[in-house]
Amino acid sequence: MTSKEKKQTEPPAKTKRKTRRRRRSSRSFSSEEKARAVLAAWTEKLNQSEICRQMQINYVTFQNWQKRAMEGMLQALEDHARLSDGAALSPRLRKLMEKQSSNSGPKLEERLRQIQDGQSPSS
């Protein structure tokens, strides 16, 4: 058998197919579970890598939990005077509320004036 005949009788070489990596199904944790994990690290009951291994989470995810826990704790301990100034709102939410109030200001004022004057709303 010649080499030409061999090539014709051999099955075609398999082409490599792109295989997708299976994404690990993400588990959502309750706020209580996250708090327990963060407190375990803060009280040094477990080190951070052990917590990540047990919960099967990325180290960056755990760092984010700790950051959010610290921000929440600091926010909860703020003086009430500062909270009344809107310190409890995130900058994003504060910006959105300011935008909303500036957009609906004239319409709202007109509607309130109509209500005070006892007029029906004009559509």
CSV table of N, CA and C in Angstrom, one decimal:
chain,number,residue,atom,x,y,z
A,1,MET,N,0.8,-1.2,0.0
A,1,MET,CA,0.0,0.0,0.0
A,1,MET,C,0.9,1.2,0.0
A,2,THR,N,0.6,2.1,-0.9
A,2,THR,CA,1.4,3.3,-1.0
A,2,THR,C,0.9,4.3,0.1
A,3,SER,N,1.8,5.3,0.3
A,3,SER,CA,1.4,6.4,1.3
A,3,SER,C,0.2,7.1,0.8
A,4,LYS,N,0.0,7.3,-0.5
A,4,LYS,CA,-1.2,8.0,-1.0
A,4,LYS,C,-2.4,7.2,-0.6
A,5,GLU,N,-2.4,5.9,-0.8
A,5,GLU,CA,-3.5,5.0,-0.5
A,5,GLU,C,-3.8,5.0,1.0
A,6,LYS,N,-2.8,5.1,1.9
A,6,LYS,CA,-2.9,5.1,3.3
A,6,LYS,C,-3.7,6.3,3.7
A,7,LYS,N,-3.3,7.5,3.2
A,7,LYS,CA,-4.0,8.7,3.5
A,7,LYS,C,-5.5,8.7,3.2
A,8,GLN,N,-5.8,8.0,2.1
A,8,GLN,CA,-7.2,7.9,1.6
A,8,GLN,C,-8.0,7.0,2.5
A,9,THR,N,-7.4,6.0,3.1
A,9,THR,CA,-8.2,5.0,3.9
A,9,THR,C,-8.2,5.4,5.4
A,10,GLU,N,-7.3,6.3,5.8
A,10,GLU,CA,-7.4,6.7,7.2
A,10,GLU,C,-8.5,7.7,7.4
A,11,PRO,N,-9.1,7.6,8.6
A,11,PRO,CA,-10.2,8.5,8.9
A,11,PRO,C,-9.6,9.9,9.0
A,12,PRO,N,-10.4,10.9,8.7
A,12,PRO,CA,-9.9,12.3,8.8
A,12,PRO,C,-9.5,12.6,10.2
A,13,ALA,N,-8.5,13.4,10.4
A,13,ALA,CA,-8.1,13.7,11.7
A,13,ALA,C,-9.2,14.6,12.4
A,14,LYS,N,-9.4,14.3,13.7
A,14,LYS,CA,-10.4,15.1,14.4
A,14,LYS,C,-9.9,16.5,14.6
A,15,THR,N,-10.8,17.4,14.3
A,15,THR,CA,-10.4,18.8,14.6
A,15,THR,C,-10.7,19.1,16.0
A,16,LYS,N,-9.9,19.9,16.6
A,16,LYS,CA,-10.1,20.3,18.0
A,16,LYS,C,-11.3,21.2,18.1
A,17,ARG,N,-12.2,20.8,19.0
A,17,ARG,CA,-13.3,21.7,19.3
A,17,ARG,C,-13.0,22.5,20.5
A,18,LYS,N,-13.5,23.7,20.4
A,18,LYS,CA,-13.3,24.5,21.6
A,18,LYS,C,-14.2,24.0,22.7
A,19,THR,N,-13.6,23.8,23.8
A,19,THR,CA,-14.5,23.3,24.9
A,19,THR,C,-14.6,24.5,25.9
A,20,ARG,N,-15.8,24.6,26.3
A,20,ARG,CA,-16.1,25.7,27.3
A,20,ARG,C,-15.8,25.2,28.7
A,21,ARG,N,-15.2,26.0,29.5
A,21,ARG,CA,-15.0,25.7,30.8
A,21,ARG,C,-16.3,25.8,31.6
A,22,ARG,N,-16.6,24.8,32.3
A,22,ARG,CA,-17.8,24.9,33.1
A,22,ARG,C,-17.6,25.9,34.2
A,23,ARG,N,-18.5,26.8,34.3
A,23,ARG,CA,-18.4,27.8,35.4
A,23,ARG,C,-19.0,27.1,36.6
A,24,ARG,N,-18.3,27.3,37.7
A,24,ARG,CA,-18.7,26.7,39.0
A,24,ARG,C,-20.0,27.4,39.4
A,25,SER,N,-21.0,26.6,39.7
A,25,SER,CA,-22.3,27.2,40.1
A,25,SER,C,-22.0,28.0,41.3
A,26,SER,N,-22.4,29.3,41.2
A,26,SER,CA,-22.2,30.2,42.4
A,26,SER,C,-23.3,30.0,43.4
A,27,ARG,N,-22.9,29.9,44.6
A,27,ARG,CA,-23.8,29.7,45.7
A,27,ARG,C,-23.9,31.1,46.3
A,28,SER,N,-25.1,31.4,46.7
A,28,SER,CA,-25.4,32.7,47.4
A,28,SER,C,-25.4,32.4,48.8
A,29,PHE,N,-24.8,33.3,49.6
A,29,PHE,CA,-24.8,33.2,51.0
A,29,PHE,C,-25.6,34.2,51.7
A,30,SER,N,-26.3,33.8,52.8
A,30,SER,CA,-27.1,34.8,53.5
A,30,SER,C,-26.2,35.8,54.2
A,31,SER,N,-26.8,36.9,54.5
A,31,SER,CA,-26.0,38.0,55.2
A,31,SER,C,-25.5,37.4,56.6
A,32,GLU,N,-26.3,36.5,57.2
A,32,GLU,CA,-25.8,35.9,58.4
A,32,GLU,C,-24.6,35.1,58.3
A,33,GLU,N,-24.6,34.3,57.2
A,33,GLU,CA,-23.4,33.4,56.9
A,33,GLU,C,-22.2,34.3,56.6
A,34,LYS,N,-22.4,35.3,55.9
A,34,LYS,CA,-21.2,36.2,55.6
A,34,LYS,C,-20.7,36.9,56.8
A,35,ALA,N,-21.6,37.3,57.7
A,35,ALA,CA,-21.2,37.9,59.0
A,35,ALA,C,-20.5,37.0,59.8
A,36,ARG,N,-20.9,35.7,59.9
A,36,ARG,CA,-20.2,34.7,60.7
A,36,ARG,C,-18.8,34.5,60.2
A,37,ALA,N,-18.7,34.4,58.9
A,37,ALA,CA,-17.4,34.2,58.3
A,37,ALA,C,-16.4,35.4,58.6
A,38,VAL,N,-16.9,36.6,58.4
A,38,VAL,CA,-16.1,37.8,58.7
A,38,VAL,C,-15.7,37.8,60.1
A,39,LEU,N,-16.7,37.6,61.0
A,39,LEU,CA,-16.4,37.6,62.5
A,39,LEU,C,-15.4,36.5,62.8
A,40,ALA,N,-15.5,35.3,62.2
A,40,ALA,CA,-14.5,34.3,62.5
A,40,ALA,C,-13.1,34.7,62.1
A,41,ALA,N,-13.0,35.5,61.1
A,41,ALA,CA,-11.6,36.0,60.7
A,41,ALA,C,-11.2,37.1,61.6
A,42,TRP,N,-12.1,38.0,62.0
A,42,TRP,CA,-11.7,39.1,62.9
A,42,TRP,C,-11.4,38.6,64.3
A,43,THR,N,-12.1,37.6,64.7
A,43,THR,CA,-11.8,37.1,66.1
A,43,THR,C,-10.6,36.0,66.1
A,44,GLU,N,-10.1,35.8,64.9
A,44,GLU,CA,-9.0,34.9,64.7
A,44,GLU,C,-9.3,33.4,65.1
A,45,LYS,N,-10.6,33.1,65.0
A,45,LYS,CA,-10.9,31.7,65.2
A,45,LYS,C,-10.4,30.8,64.0
A,46,LEU,N,-10.5,31.4,62.8
A,46,LEU,CA,-10.0,30.8,61.6
A,46,LEU,C,-9.2,31.8,60.8
A,47,ASN,N,-8.3,31.3,60.0
A,47,ASN,CA,-7.6,32.3,59.1
A,47,ASN,C,-8.4,32.4,57.9
A,48,GLN,N,-8.1,33.5,57.1
A,48,GLN,CA,-8.9,33.8,56.0
A,48,GLN,C,-8.9,32.7,54.9
A,49,SER,N,-7.7,32.2,54.7
A,49,SER,CA,-7.6,31.1,53.6
A,49,SER,C,-8.5,29.9,54.0
A,50,GLU,N,-8.5,29.6,55.3
A,50,GLU,CA,-9.3,28.4,55.7
A,50,GLU,C,-10.8,28.7,55.5
A,51,ILE,N,-11.2,29.9,55.8
A,51,ILE,CA,-12.6,30.3,55.6
A,51,ILE,C,-13.0,30.2,54.1
A,52,CYS,N,-12.1,30.7,53.3
A,52,CYS,CA,-12.4,30.7,51.8
A,52,CYS,C,-12.4,29.2,51.3
A,53,ARG,N,-11.6,28.4,51.8
A,53,ARG,CA,-11.5,27.0,51.4
A,53,ARG,C,-12.8,26.3,51.9
A,54,GLN,N,-13.2,26.5,53.1
A,54,GLN,CA,-14.4,25.9,53.6
A,54,GLN,C,-15.7,26.3,52.9
A,55,MET,N,-15.8,27.6,52.6
A,55,MET,CA,-17.0,28.1,51.9
A,55,MET,C,-16.9,28.0,50.4
A,56,GLN,N,-15.7,27.6,49.9
A,56,GLN,CA,-15.5,27.5,48.5
A,56,GLN,C,-15.7,28.8,47.8
A,57,ILE,N,-15.1,29.8,48.3
A,57,ILE,CA,-15.2,31.2,47.7
A,57,ILE,C,-13.8,31.7,47.4
A,58,ASN,N,-13.8,32.7,46.5
A,58,ASN,CA,-12.5,33.3,46.1
A,58,ASN,C,-12.1,34.3,47.2
A,59,TYR,N,-10.8,34.4,47.4
A,59,TYR,CA,-10.2,35.3,48.4
A,59,TYR,C,-10.7,36.7,48.2
A,60,VAL,N,-10.8,37.2,47.0
A,60,VAL,CA,-11.3,38.5,46.7
A,60,VAL,C,-12.7,38.7,47.2
A,61,THR,N,-13.5,37.7,47.0
A,61,THR,CA,-14.9,37.8,47.4
A,61,THR,C,-15.0,38.0,48.9
A,62,PHE,N,-14.1,37.2,49.7
A,62,PHE,CA,-14.1,37.4,51.1
A,62,PHE,C,-13.6,38.8,51.5
A,63,GLN,N,-12.6,39.3,50.8
A,63,GLN,CA,-12.1,40.6,51.1
A,63,GLN,C,-13.2,41.7,50.9
A,64,ASN,N,-14.0,41.5,49.9
A,64,ASN,CA,-15.2,42.4,49.7
A,64,ASN,C,-16.2,42.3,50.8
A,65,TRP,N,-16.4,41.1,51.3
A,65,TRP,CA,-17.3,41.0,52.4
A,65,TRP,C,-16.8,41.7,53.6
A,66,GLN,N,-15.5,41.6,53.9
A,66,GLN,CA,-14.9,42.3,55.0
A,66,GLN,C,-15.0,43.8,54.9
A,67,LYS,N,-14.7,44.2,53.7
A,67,LYS,CA,-14.8,45.7,53.4
A,67,LYS,C,-16.2,46.2,53.7
A,68,ARG,N,-17.2,45.5,53.1
A,68,ARG,CA,-18.6,45.9,53.3
A,68,ARG,C,-19.0,45.9,54.8
A,69,ALA,N,-18.5,44.8,55.5
A,69,ALA,CA,-18.9,44.7,56.9
A,69,ALA,C,-18.3,45.9,57.7
A,70,MET,N,-17.1,46.3,57.4
A,70,MET,CA,-16.5,47.4,58.1
A,70,MET,C,-17.2,48.7,57.7
A,71,GLU,N,-17.6,48.9,56.5
A,71,GLU,CA,-18.3,50.1,56.1
A,71,GLU,C,-19.6,50.2,56.8
A,72,GLY,N,-20.3,49.0,56.9
A,72,GLY,CA,-21.6,49.0,57.5
A,72,GLY,C,-21.5,49.2,59.0
A,73,MET,N,-20.5,48.7,59.6
A,73,MET,CA,-20.3,48.9,61.0
A,73,MET,C,-20.0,50.4,61.3
A,74,LEU,N,-19.1,51.0,60.5
A,74,LEU,CA,-18.8,52.4,60.7
A,74,LEU,C,-20.0,53.3,60.5
A,75,GLN,N,-20.8,52.9,59.5
A,75,GLN,CA,-22.0,53.7,59.2
A,75,GLN,C,-23.0,53.6,60.4
A,76,ALA,N,-23.1,52.4,60.9
A,76,ALA,CA,-24.1,52.2,62.0
A,76,ALA,C,-23.6,52.9,63.3
A,77,LEU,N,-22.4,53.2,63.4
A,77,LEU,CA,-21.9,53.9,64.6
A,77,LEU,C,-21.7,55.4,64.4
A,78,GLU,N,-22.1,55.9,63.3
A,78,GLU,CA,-22.0,57.3,63.0
A,78,GLU,C,-23.0,58.1,64.0
A,79,ASP,N,-22.6,59.3,64.3
A,79,ASP,CA,-23.5,60.1,65.1
A,79,ASP,C,-24.8,60.3,64.3
A,80,HIS,N,-25.9,60.4,65.1
A,80,HIS,CA,-27.2,60.6,64.4
A,80,HIS,C,-27.3,61.9,63.7
A,81,ALA,N,-26.6,63.0,64.1
A,81,ALA,CA,-26.6,64.2,63.4
A,81,ALA,C,-26.0,64.1,62.0
A,82,ARG,N,-24.9,63.3,61.9
A,82,ARG,CA,-24.3,63.1,60.6
A,82,ARG,C,-25.2,62.3,59.7
A,83,LEU,N,-26.0,61.3,60.3
A,83,LEU,CA,-26.9,60.5,59.5
A,83,LEU,C,-28.0,61.3,59.0
A,84,SER,N,-28.5,62.3,59.7
A,84,SER,CA,-29.6,63.1,59.2
A,84,SER,C,-29.2,63.9,58.0
A,85,ASP,N,-27.9,64.1,57.8
A,85,ASP,CA,-27.4,64.9,56.6
A,85,ASP,C,-27.4,64.0,55.4
A,86,GLY,N,-27.8,62.7,55.6
A,86,GLY,CA,-27.8,61.8,54.4
A,86,GLY,C,-26.5,61.0,54.3
A,87,ALA,N,-25.7,60.9,55.4
A,87,ALA,CA,-24.5,60.1,55.4
A,87,ALA,C,-24.7,58.6,55.2
A,88,ALA,N,-25.9,58.2,55.5
A,88,ALA,CA,-26.3,56.8,55.4
A,88,ALA,C,-26.5,56.4,53.9
A,89,LEU,N,-26.7,57.3,53.1
A,89,LEU,CA,-26.9,57.0,51.7
A,89,LEU,C,-25.6,56.8,50.9
A,90,SER,N,-25.6,55.9,50.0
A,90,SER,CA,-24.4,55.7,49.2
A,90,SER,C,-24.3,56.9,48.3
A,91,PRO,N,-23.1,57.2,47.8
A,91,PRO,CA,-22.9,58.4,46.9
A,91,PRO,C,-23.7,58.2,45.6
A,92,ARG,N,-23.8,56.9,45.2
A,92,ARG,CA,-24.6,56.6,43.9
A,92,ARG,C,-26.1,56.9,44.2
A,93,LEU,N,-26.6,56.5,45.3
A,93,LEU,CA,-28.0,56.7,45.6
A,93,LEU,C,-28.3,58.2,45.8
A,94,ARG,N,-27.4,58.9,46.5
A,94,ARG,CA,-27.6,60.3,46.7
A,94,ARG,C,-27.6,61.1,45.4
A,95,LYS,N,-26.7,60.7,44.5
A,95,LYS,CA,-26.7,61.4,43.2
A,95,LYS,C,-28.0,61.1,42.4
A,96,LEU,N,-28.5,59.9,42.5
A,96,LEU,CA,-29.7,59.5,41.8
A,96,LEU,C,-30.9,60.3,42.4
A,97,MET,N,-30.9,60.4,43.7
A,97,MET,CA,-32.0,61.2,44.3
A,97,MET,C,-32.0,62.6,44.0
A,98,GLU,N,-30.8,63.2,43.9
A,98,GLU,CA,-30.7,64.6,43.5
A,98,GLU,C,-31.1,64.8,42.1
A,99,LYS,N,-30.8,63.9,41.2
A,99,LYS,CA,-31.2,63.9,39.8
A,99,LYS,C,-32.7,63.9,39.7
A,100,GLN,N,-33.3,62.9,40.5
A,100,GLN,CA,-34.8,62.8,40.5
A,100,GLN,C,-35.5,64.0,41.0
A,101,SER,N,-35.0,64.6,42.0
A,101,SER,CA,-35.6,65.8,42.6
A,101,SER,C,-35.5,67.0,41.7
A,102,SER,N,-34.4,67.1,41.0
A,102,SER,CA,-34.2,68.2,40.1
A,102,SER,C,-35.1,68.1,38.8
A,103,ASN,N,-35.3,66.8,38.4
A,103,ASN,CA,-36.2,66.6,37.2
A,103,ASN,C,-37.7,66.8,37.5
A,104,SER,N,-38.1,66.4,38.7
A,104,SER,CA,-39.5,66.4,39.0
A,104,SER,C,-39.9,67.6,39.8
A,105,GLY,N,-39.0,68.5,40.1
A,105,GLY,CA,-39.3,69.7,41.0
A,105,GLY,C,-40.5,70.5,40.5
A,106,PRO,N,-40.4,71.1,39.3
A,106,PRO,CA,-41.5,72.0,38.8
A,106,PRO,C,-42.8,71.3,38.7
A,107,LYS,N,-42.8,70.1,38.2
A,107,LYS,CA,-44.1,69.3,38.1
A,107,LYS,C,-44.7,69.1,39.5
A,108,LEU,N,-43.9,68.7,40.4
A,108,LEU,CA,-44.3,68.4,41.8
A,108,LEU,C,-44.9,69.7,42.4
A,109,GLU,N,-44.2,70.8,42.3
A,109,GLU,CA,-44.6,72.1,42.8
A,109,GLU,C,-46.0,72.5,42.2
A,110,GLU,N,-46.1,72.3,40.9
A,110,GLU,CA,-47.4,72.7,40.3
A,110,GLU,C,-48.5,71.8,40.8
A,111,ARG,N,-48.3,70.5,40.9
A,111,ARG,CA,-49.3,69.6,41.4
A,111,ARG,C,-49.7,69.9,42.9
A,112,LEU,N,-48.7,70.2,43.7
A,112,LEU,CA,-49.0,70.6,45.1
A,112,LEU,C,-49.8,71.9,45.2
A,113,ARG,N,-49.5,72.8,44.3
A,113,ARG,CA,-50.2,74.1,44.3
A,113,ARG,C,-51.7,73.8,43.9
A,114,GLN,N,-51.9,72.9,42.9
A,114,GLN,CA,-53.3,72.6,42.5
A,114,GLN,C,-54.0,71.9,43.6
A,115,ILE,N,-53.4,71.0,44.4
A,115,ILE,CA,-54.0,70.3,45.5
A,115,ILE,C,-54.4,71.3,46.5
A,116,GLN,N,-53.5,72.3,46.8
A,116,GLN,CA,-53.8,73.3,47.9
A,116,GLN,C,-55.0,74.2,47.4
A,117,ASP,N,-55.0,74.5,46.2
A,117,ASP,CA,-56.1,75.4,45.6
A,117,ASP,C,-57.4,74.6,45.4
A,118,GLY,N,-57.4,73.3,45.6
A,118,GLY,CA,-58.6,72.5,45.4
A,118,GLY,C,-58.9,72.2,44.0
A,119,GLN,N,-58.0,72.4,43.1
A,119,GLN,CA,-58.3,72.2,41.7
A,119,GLN,C,-58.0,70.7,41.3
A,120,SER,N,-58.7,70.3,40.3
A,120,SER,CA,-58.5,68.9,39.8
A,120,SER,C,-57.2,69.0,38.9
A,121,PRO,N,-56.5,67.9,38.9
A,121,PRO,CA,-55.3,67.9,38.1
A,121,PRO,C,-55.6,68.0,36.6
A,122,SER,N,-54.8,68.8,35.9
A,122,SER,CA,-55.0,69.0,34.5
A,122,SER,C,-54.2,68.0,33.7
A,123,SER,N,-54.9,67.2,32.9
A,123,SER,CA,-54.2,66.1,32.2
A,123,SER,C,-53.9,66.5,30.8
